[in-house]
mmCIF file of C-alpha atoms and ligand atoms in Angstrom:
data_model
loop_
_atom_site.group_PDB
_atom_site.id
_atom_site.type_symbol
_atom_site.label_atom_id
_atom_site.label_comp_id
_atom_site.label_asym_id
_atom_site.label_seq_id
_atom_site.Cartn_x
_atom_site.Cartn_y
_atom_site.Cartn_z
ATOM 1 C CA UNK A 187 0.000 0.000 0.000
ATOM 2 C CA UNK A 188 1.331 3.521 -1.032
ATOM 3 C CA UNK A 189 0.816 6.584 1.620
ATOM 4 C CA UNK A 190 0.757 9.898 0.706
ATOM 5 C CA UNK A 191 0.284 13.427 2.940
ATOM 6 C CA UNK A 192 -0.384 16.093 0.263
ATOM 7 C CA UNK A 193 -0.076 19.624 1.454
ATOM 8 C CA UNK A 194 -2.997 20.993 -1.326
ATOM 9 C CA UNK A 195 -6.816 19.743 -2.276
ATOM 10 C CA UNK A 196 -5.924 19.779 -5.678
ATOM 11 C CA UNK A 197 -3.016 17.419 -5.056
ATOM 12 C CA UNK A 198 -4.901 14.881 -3.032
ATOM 13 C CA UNK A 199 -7.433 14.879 -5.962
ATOM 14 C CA UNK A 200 -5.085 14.380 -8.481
ATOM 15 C CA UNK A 201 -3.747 11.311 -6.548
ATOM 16 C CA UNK A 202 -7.336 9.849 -5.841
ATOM 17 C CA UNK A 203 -7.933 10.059 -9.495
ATOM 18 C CA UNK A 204 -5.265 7.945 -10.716
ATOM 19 C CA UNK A 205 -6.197 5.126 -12.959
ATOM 20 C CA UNK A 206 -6.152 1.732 -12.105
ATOM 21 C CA UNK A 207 -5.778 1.867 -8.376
ATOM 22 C CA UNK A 208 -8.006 1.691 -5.435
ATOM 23 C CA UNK A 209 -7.095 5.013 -4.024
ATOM 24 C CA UNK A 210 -8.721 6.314 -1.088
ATOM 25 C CA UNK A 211 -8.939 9.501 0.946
ATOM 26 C CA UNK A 212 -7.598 9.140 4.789
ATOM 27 C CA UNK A 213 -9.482 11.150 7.206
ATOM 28 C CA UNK A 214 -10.221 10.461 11.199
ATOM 29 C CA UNK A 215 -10.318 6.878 10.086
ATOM 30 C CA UNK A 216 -12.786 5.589 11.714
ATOM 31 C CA UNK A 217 -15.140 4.201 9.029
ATOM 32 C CA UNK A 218 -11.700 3.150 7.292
ATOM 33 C CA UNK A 219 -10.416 1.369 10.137
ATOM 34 C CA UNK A 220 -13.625 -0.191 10.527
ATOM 35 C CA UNK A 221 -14.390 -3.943 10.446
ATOM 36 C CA UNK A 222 -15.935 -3.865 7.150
ATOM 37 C CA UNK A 223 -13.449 -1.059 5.647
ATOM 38 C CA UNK A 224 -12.891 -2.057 1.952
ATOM 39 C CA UNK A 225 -8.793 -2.430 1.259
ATOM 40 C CA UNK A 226 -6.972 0.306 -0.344
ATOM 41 C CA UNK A 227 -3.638 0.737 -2.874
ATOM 42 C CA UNK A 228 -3.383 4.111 -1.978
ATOM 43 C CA UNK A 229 -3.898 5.916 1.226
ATOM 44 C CA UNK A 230 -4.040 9.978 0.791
ATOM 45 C CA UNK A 231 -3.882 11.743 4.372
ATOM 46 C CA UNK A 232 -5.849 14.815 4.376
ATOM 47 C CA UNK A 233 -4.253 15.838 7.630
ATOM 48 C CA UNK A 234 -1.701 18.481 6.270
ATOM 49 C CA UNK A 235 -4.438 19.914 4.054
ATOM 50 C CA UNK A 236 -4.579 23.180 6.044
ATOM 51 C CA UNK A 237 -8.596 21.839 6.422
ATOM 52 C CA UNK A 238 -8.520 21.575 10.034
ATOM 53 C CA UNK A 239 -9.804 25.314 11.262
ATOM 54 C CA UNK A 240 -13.596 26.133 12.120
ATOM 55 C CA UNK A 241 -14.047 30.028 10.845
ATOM 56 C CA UNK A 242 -16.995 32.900 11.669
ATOM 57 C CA UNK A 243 -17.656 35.478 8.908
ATOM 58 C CA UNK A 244 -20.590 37.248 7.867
ATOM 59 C CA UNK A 245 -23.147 35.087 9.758
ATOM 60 C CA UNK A 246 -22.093 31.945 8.227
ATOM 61 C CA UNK A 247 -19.918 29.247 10.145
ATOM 62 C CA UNK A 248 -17.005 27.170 8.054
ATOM 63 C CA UNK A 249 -16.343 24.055 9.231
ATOM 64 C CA UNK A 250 -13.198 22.670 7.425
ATOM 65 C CA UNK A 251 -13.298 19.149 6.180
ATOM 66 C CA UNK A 252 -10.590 17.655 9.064
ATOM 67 C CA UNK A 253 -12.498 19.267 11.799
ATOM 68 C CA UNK A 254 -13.249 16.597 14.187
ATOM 69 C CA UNK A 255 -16.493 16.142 16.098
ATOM 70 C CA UNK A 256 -15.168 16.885 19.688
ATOM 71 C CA UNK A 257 -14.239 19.909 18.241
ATOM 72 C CA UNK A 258 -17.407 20.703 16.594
ATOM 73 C CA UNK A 259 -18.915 19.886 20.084
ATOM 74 C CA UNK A 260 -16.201 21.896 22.147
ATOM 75 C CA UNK A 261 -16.701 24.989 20.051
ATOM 76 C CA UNK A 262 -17.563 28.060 21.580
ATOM 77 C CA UNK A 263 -19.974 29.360 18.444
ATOM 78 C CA UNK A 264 -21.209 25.863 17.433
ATOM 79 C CA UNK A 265 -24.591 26.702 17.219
ATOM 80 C CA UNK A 266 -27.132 24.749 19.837
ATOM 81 C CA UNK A 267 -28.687 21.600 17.367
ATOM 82 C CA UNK A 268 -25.284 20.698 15.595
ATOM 83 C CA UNK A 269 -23.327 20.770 19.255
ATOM 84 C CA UNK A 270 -26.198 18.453 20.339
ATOM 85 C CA UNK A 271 -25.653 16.503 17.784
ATOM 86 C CA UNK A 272 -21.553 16.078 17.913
ATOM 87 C CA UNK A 273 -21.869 15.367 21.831
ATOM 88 C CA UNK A 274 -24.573 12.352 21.390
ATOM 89 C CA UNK A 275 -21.972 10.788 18.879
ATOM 90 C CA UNK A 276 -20.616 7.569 19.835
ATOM 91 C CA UNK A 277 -17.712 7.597 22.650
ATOM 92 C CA UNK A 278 -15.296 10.833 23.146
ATOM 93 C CA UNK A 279 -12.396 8.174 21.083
ATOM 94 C CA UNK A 280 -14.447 8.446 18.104
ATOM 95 C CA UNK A 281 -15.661 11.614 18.292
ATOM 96 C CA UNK A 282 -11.761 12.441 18.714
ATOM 97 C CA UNK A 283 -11.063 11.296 15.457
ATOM 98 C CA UNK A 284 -13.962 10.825 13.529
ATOM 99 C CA UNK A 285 -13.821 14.321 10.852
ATOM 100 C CA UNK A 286 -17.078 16.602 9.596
ATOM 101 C CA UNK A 287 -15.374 15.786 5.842
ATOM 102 C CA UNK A 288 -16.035 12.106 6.847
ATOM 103 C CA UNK A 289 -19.148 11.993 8.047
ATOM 104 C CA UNK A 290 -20.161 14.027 4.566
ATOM 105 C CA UNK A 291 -18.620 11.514 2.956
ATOM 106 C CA UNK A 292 -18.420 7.812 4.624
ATOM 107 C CA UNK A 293 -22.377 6.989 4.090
ATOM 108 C CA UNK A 294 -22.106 5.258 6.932
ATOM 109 C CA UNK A 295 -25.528 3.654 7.765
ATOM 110 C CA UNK A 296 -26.861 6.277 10.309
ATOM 111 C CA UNK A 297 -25.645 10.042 10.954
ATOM 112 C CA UNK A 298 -25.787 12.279 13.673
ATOM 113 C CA UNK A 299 -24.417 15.245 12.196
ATOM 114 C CA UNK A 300 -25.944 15.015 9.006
ATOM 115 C CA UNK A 301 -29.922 15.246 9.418
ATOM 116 C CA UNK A 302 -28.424 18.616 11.181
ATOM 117 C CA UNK A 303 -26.829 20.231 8.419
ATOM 118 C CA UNK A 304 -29.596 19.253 5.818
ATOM 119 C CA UNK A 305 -31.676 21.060 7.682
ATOM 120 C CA UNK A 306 -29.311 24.577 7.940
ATOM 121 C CA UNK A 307 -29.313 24.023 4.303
ATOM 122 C CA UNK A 308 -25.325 23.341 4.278
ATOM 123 C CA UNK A 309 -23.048 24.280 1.396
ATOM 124 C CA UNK A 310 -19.887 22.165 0.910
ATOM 125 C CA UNK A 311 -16.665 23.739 -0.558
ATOM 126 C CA UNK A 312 -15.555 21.025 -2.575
ATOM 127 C CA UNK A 313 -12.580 20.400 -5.167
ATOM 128 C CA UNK A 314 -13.552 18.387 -8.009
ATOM 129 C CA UNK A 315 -11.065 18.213 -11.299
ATOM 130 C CA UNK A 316 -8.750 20.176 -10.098
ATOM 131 C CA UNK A 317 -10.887 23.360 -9.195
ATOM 132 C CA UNK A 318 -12.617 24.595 -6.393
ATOM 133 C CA UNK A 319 -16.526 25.336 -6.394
ATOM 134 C CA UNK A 320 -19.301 25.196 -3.971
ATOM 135 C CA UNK A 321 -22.478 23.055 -4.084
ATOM 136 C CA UNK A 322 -25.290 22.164 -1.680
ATOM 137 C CA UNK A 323 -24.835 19.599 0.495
ATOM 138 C CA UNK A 324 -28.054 17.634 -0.562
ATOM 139 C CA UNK A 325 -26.906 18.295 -3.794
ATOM 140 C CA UNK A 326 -23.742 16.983 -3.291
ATOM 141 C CA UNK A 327 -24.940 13.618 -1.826
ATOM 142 C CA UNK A 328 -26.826 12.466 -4.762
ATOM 143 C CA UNK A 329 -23.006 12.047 -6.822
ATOM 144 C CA UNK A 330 -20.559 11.965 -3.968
ATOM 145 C CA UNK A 331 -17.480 13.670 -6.533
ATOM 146 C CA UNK A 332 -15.029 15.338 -5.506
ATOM 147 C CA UNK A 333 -12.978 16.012 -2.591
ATOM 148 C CA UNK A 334 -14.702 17.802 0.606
ATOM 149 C CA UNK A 335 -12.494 20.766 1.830
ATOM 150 C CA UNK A 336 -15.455 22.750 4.372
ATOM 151 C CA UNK A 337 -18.881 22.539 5.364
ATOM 152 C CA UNK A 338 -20.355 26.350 5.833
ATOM 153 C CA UNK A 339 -24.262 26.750 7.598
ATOM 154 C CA UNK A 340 -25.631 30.309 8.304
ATOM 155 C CA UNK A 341 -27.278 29.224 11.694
ATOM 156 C CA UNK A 342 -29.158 33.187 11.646
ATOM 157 C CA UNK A 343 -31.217 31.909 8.680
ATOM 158 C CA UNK A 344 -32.904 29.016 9.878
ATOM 159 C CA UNK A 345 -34.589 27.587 13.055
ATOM 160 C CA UNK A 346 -33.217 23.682 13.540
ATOM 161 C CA UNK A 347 -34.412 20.898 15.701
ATOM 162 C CA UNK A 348 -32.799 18.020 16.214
ATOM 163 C CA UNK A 349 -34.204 14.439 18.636
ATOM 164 C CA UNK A 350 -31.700 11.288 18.382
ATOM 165 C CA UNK A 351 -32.852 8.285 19.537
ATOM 166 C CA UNK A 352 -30.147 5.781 21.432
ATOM 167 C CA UNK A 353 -30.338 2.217 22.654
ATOM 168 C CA UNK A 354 -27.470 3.031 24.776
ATOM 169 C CA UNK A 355 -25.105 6.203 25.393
ATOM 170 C CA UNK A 356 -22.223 4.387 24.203
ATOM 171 C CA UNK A 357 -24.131 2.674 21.069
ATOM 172 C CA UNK A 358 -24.448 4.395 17.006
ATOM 173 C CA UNK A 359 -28.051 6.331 17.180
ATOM 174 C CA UNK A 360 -30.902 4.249 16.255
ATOM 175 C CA UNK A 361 -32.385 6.977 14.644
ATOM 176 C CA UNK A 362 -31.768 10.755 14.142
ATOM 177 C CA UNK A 363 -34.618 13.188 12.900
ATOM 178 C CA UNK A 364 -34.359 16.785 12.354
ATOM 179 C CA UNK A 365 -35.947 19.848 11.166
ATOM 180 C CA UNK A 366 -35.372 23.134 9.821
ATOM 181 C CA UNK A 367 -36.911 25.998 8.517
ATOM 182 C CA UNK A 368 -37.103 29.750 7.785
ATOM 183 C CA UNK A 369 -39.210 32.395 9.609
ATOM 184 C CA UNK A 370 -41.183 34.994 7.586
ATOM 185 C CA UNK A 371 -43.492 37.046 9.603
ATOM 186 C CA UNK A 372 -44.047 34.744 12.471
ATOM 187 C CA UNK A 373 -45.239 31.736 9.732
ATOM 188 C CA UNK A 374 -42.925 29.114 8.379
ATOM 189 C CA UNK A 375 -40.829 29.036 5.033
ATOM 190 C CA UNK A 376 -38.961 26.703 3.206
ATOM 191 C CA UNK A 377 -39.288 23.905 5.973
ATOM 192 C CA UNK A 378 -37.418 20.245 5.270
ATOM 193 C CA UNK A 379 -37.043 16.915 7.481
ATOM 194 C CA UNK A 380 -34.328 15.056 7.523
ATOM 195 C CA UNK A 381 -34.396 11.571 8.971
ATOM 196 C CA UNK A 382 -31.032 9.060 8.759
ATOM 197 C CA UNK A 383 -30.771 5.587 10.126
ATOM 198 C CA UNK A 384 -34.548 4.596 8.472
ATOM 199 C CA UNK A 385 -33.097 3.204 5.628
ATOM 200 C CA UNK A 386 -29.301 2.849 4.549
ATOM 201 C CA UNK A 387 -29.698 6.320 2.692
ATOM 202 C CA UNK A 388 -30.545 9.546 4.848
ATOM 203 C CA UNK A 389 -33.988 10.741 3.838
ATOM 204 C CA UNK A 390 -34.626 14.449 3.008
ATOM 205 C CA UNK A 391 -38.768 15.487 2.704
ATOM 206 C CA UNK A 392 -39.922 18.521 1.788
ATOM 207 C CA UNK A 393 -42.782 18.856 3.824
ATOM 208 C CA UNK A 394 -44.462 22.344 2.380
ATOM 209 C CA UNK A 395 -48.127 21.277 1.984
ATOM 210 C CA UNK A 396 -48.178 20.126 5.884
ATOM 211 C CA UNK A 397 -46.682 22.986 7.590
ATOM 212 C CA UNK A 398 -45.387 26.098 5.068
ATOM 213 C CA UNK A 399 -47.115 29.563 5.599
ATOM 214 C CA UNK A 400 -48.392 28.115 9.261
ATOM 215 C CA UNK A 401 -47.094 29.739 12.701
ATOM 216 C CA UNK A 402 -45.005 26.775 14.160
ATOM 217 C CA UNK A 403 -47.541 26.807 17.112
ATOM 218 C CA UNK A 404 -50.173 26.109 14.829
ATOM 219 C CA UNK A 405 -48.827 22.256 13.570
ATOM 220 C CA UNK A 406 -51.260 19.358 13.452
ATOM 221 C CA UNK A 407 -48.573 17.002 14.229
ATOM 222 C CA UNK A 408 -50.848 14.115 13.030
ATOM 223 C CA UNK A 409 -51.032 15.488 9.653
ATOM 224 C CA UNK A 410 -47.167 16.405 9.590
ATOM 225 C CA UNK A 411 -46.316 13.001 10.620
ATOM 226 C CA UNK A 412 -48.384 11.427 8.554
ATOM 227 C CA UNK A 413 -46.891 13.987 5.340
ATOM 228 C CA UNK A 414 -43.471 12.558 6.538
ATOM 229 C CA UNK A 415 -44.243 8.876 7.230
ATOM 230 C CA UNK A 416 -45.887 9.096 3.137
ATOM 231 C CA UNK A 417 -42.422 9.475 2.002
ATOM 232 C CA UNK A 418 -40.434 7.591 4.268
ATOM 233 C CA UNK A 419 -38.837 4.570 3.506
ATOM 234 C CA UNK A 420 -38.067 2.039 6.738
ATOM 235 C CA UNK A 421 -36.262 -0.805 6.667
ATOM 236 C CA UNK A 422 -35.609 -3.494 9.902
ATOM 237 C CA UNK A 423 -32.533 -3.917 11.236
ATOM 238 C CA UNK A 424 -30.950 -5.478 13.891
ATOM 239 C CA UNK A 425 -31.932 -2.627 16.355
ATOM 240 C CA UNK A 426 -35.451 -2.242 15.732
ATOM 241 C CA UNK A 427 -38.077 -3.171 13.115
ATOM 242 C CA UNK A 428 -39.481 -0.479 10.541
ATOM 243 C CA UNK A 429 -42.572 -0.560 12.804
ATOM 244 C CA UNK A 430 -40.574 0.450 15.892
ATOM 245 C CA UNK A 431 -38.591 2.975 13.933
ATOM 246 C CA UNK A 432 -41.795 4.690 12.312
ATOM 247 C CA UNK A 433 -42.882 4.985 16.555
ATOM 248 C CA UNK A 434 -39.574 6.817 17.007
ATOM 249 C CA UNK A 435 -39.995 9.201 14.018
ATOM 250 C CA UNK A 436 -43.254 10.374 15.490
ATOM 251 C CA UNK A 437 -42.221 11.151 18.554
ATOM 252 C CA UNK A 438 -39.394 13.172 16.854
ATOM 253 C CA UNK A 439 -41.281 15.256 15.126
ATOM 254 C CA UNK A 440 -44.001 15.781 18.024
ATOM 255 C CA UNK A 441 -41.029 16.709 20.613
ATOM 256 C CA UNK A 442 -39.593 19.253 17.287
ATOM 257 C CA UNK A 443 -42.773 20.560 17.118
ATOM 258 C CA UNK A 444 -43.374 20.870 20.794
ATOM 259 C CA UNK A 445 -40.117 22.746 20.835
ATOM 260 C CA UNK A 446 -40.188 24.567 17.940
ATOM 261 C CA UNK A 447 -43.922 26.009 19.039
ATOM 262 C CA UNK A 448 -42.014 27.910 21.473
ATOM 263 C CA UNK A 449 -40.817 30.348 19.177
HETATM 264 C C1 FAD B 65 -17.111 2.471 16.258
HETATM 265 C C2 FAD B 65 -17.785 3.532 15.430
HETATM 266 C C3 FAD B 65 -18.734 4.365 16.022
HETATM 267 C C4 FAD B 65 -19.391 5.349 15.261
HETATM 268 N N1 FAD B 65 -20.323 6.126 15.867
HETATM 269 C C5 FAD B 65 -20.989 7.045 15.145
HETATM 270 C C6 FAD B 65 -22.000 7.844 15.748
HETATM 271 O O1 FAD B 65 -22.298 7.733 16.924
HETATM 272 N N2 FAD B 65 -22.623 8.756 14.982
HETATM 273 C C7 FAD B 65 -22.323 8.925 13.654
HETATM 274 O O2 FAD B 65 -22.912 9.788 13.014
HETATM 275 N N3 FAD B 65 -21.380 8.172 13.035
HETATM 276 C C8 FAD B 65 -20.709 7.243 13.757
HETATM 277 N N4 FAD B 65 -19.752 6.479 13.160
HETATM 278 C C9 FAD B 65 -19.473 6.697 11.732
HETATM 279 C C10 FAD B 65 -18.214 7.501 11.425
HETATM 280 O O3 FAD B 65 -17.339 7.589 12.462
HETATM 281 C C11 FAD B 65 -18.522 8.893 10.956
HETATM 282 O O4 FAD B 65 -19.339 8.936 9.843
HETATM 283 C C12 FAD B 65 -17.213 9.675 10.776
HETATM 284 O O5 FAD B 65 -17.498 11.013 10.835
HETATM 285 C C13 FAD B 65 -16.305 9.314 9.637
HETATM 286 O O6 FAD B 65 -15.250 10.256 9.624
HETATM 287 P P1 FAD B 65 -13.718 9.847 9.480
HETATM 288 O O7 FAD B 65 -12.983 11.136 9.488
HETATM 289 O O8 FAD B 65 -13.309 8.864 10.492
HETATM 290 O O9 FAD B 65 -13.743 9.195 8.026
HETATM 291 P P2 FAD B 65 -12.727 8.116 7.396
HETATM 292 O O10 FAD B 65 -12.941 6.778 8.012
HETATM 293 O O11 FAD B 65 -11.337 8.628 7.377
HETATM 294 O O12 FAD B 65 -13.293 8.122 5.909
HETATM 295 C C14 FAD B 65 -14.586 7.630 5.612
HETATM 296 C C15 FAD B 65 -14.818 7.695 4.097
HETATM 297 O O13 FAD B 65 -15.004 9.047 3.677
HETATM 298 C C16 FAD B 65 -13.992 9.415 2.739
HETATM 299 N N5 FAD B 65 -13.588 10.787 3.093
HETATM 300 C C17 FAD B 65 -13.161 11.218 4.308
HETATM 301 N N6 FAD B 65 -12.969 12.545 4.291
HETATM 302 C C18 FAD B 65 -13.299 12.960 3.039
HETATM 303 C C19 FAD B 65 -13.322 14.241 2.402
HETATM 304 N N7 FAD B 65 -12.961 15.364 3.050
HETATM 305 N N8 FAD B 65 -13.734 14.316 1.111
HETATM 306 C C20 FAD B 65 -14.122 13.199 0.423
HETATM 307 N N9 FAD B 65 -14.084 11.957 0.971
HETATM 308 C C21 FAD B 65 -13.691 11.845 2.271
HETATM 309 C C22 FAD B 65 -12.858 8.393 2.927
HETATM 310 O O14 FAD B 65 -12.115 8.197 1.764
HETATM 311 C C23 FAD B 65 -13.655 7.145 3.286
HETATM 312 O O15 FAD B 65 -14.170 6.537 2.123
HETATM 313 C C24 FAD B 65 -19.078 5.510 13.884
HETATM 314 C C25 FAD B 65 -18.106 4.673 13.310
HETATM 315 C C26 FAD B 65 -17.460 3.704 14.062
HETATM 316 C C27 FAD B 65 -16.459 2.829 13.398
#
């Protein structure tokens, strides 16, 4: 196996994309150094990638791609749902190594981080042959190309919720729900759901028609639930069956509603 530690984005690309060789980015590691971890030719570090800073400008937070999640978590202007979020992942070890540029990327099975920034409506600075460009994280997931280099939410714009449910504090989360949405006179705008650990993919509804253009106090939860549950896909697993998990998803979204009638 061949190990490299390239000091620019557009080098580490330009390794990844030679031909003929399994060549694979090295983050935290976690996911790599996992049990199932496919084998690699080519190992590219992206620890000397200058990605490891967490910057405030203009309202908007960005999170480079070797940030890890304890430091996500021990930030000072981590806003409230995504700090949640970093502190109910797995163990402090993991959380020590595992990166935000990982997480984006692994698809592993079920996310805590990631329902979260769906629903700030992240951007991802990304390099992908050779240049630099941004693109929406949602966007982003669908073709999973290029190289992540930060992950930038503008907490002001958007009201999140997040619930995570755990079978123990030490164990993955069984399943992780949030929501987000904008605020235009008092009534809600633009609102999504994001749900991982249903299915193997994380599931993003747009759920206009049940709440947009309402005052958050105003919800039918039954109706929003049942808008969500529509357009969910559930799977068993060993944790739970798809009936159990459906249970946990409406309690979510009753507790995010509770919470988010507040406002
Ligand atoms: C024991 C254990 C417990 C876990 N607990 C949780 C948990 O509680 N909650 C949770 O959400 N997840 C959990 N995970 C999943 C995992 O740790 C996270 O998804 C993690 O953030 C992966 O980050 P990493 O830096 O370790 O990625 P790595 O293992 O280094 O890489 C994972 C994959 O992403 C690619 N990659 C990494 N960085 C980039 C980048 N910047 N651009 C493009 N591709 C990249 C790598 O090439 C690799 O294919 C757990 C995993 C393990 C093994």
């Amino acid at each position: 196996m061949e190990y490299f530690s390239p000091k620019k984005p557009e080098e580490a690309e330009k390794i990844k994309n030679r031909q003929g060789k399994k060549n694979v980015y090295l983050a935290g590691g976690t996911i790599l150094n996992w049990k199932s971890c496919p084998s690699a030719d080519t190992l590219i570090d992206l620890k000397n990638l200058g990605l490891d800073r967490i910057s405030v400008s203009g309202g908007r937070i960005n999170i480079g791609a070797t940030v890890t999640v304890q430091e996500i978590a021990d930030y000072p202007g981590t806003p409230g749902p995504l700090a949640r979020a970093a502190r109910t992942f797995t163990g402090r070890n993991i959380r020590g190594s595992a990166t935000i540029g990982g997480t984006v990327a692994g698809g592993f099975f079920v996310s805590n981080l990631l329902p979260v920034l769906i629903a700030y409506g992240a951007e991802l600075e990304i390099c992908l042959n050779g240049r630099r460009k941004k693109t929406g994280l949602r966007e982003w997931l669908d073709k999973r190309k290029g190289l992540v280099c930060a992950v930038t939410i503008k907490p002001g714009s958007r009201n999140v919720f997040v619930e995570c449910e755990k079978i123990s504090a030490i164990d993955f989360p069984l399943i992780v729900t949030a929501a987000g949405f904008g605020l235009k006179n008092g009534k809600i705008s633009d609102p999504v759901i994001a749900v991982s650990g249903a299915a193997a993919r994380i599931a993003v509804i747009r759920v206009s028609g049940a709440i947009e253009g309402r005052k958050p106090g105003e919800i039918d939860r039954e109706f929003l639930n049942e808008s969500v549950q529509k357009d969910l896909r559930v799977t068993d697993n060993v944790k739970a069956s798809a009936d159990i998990k459906r249970r946990i998803i409406k309690e979510h979204i009753c507790r995010i509603m509770d919470e988010a009638s507040c406002l």
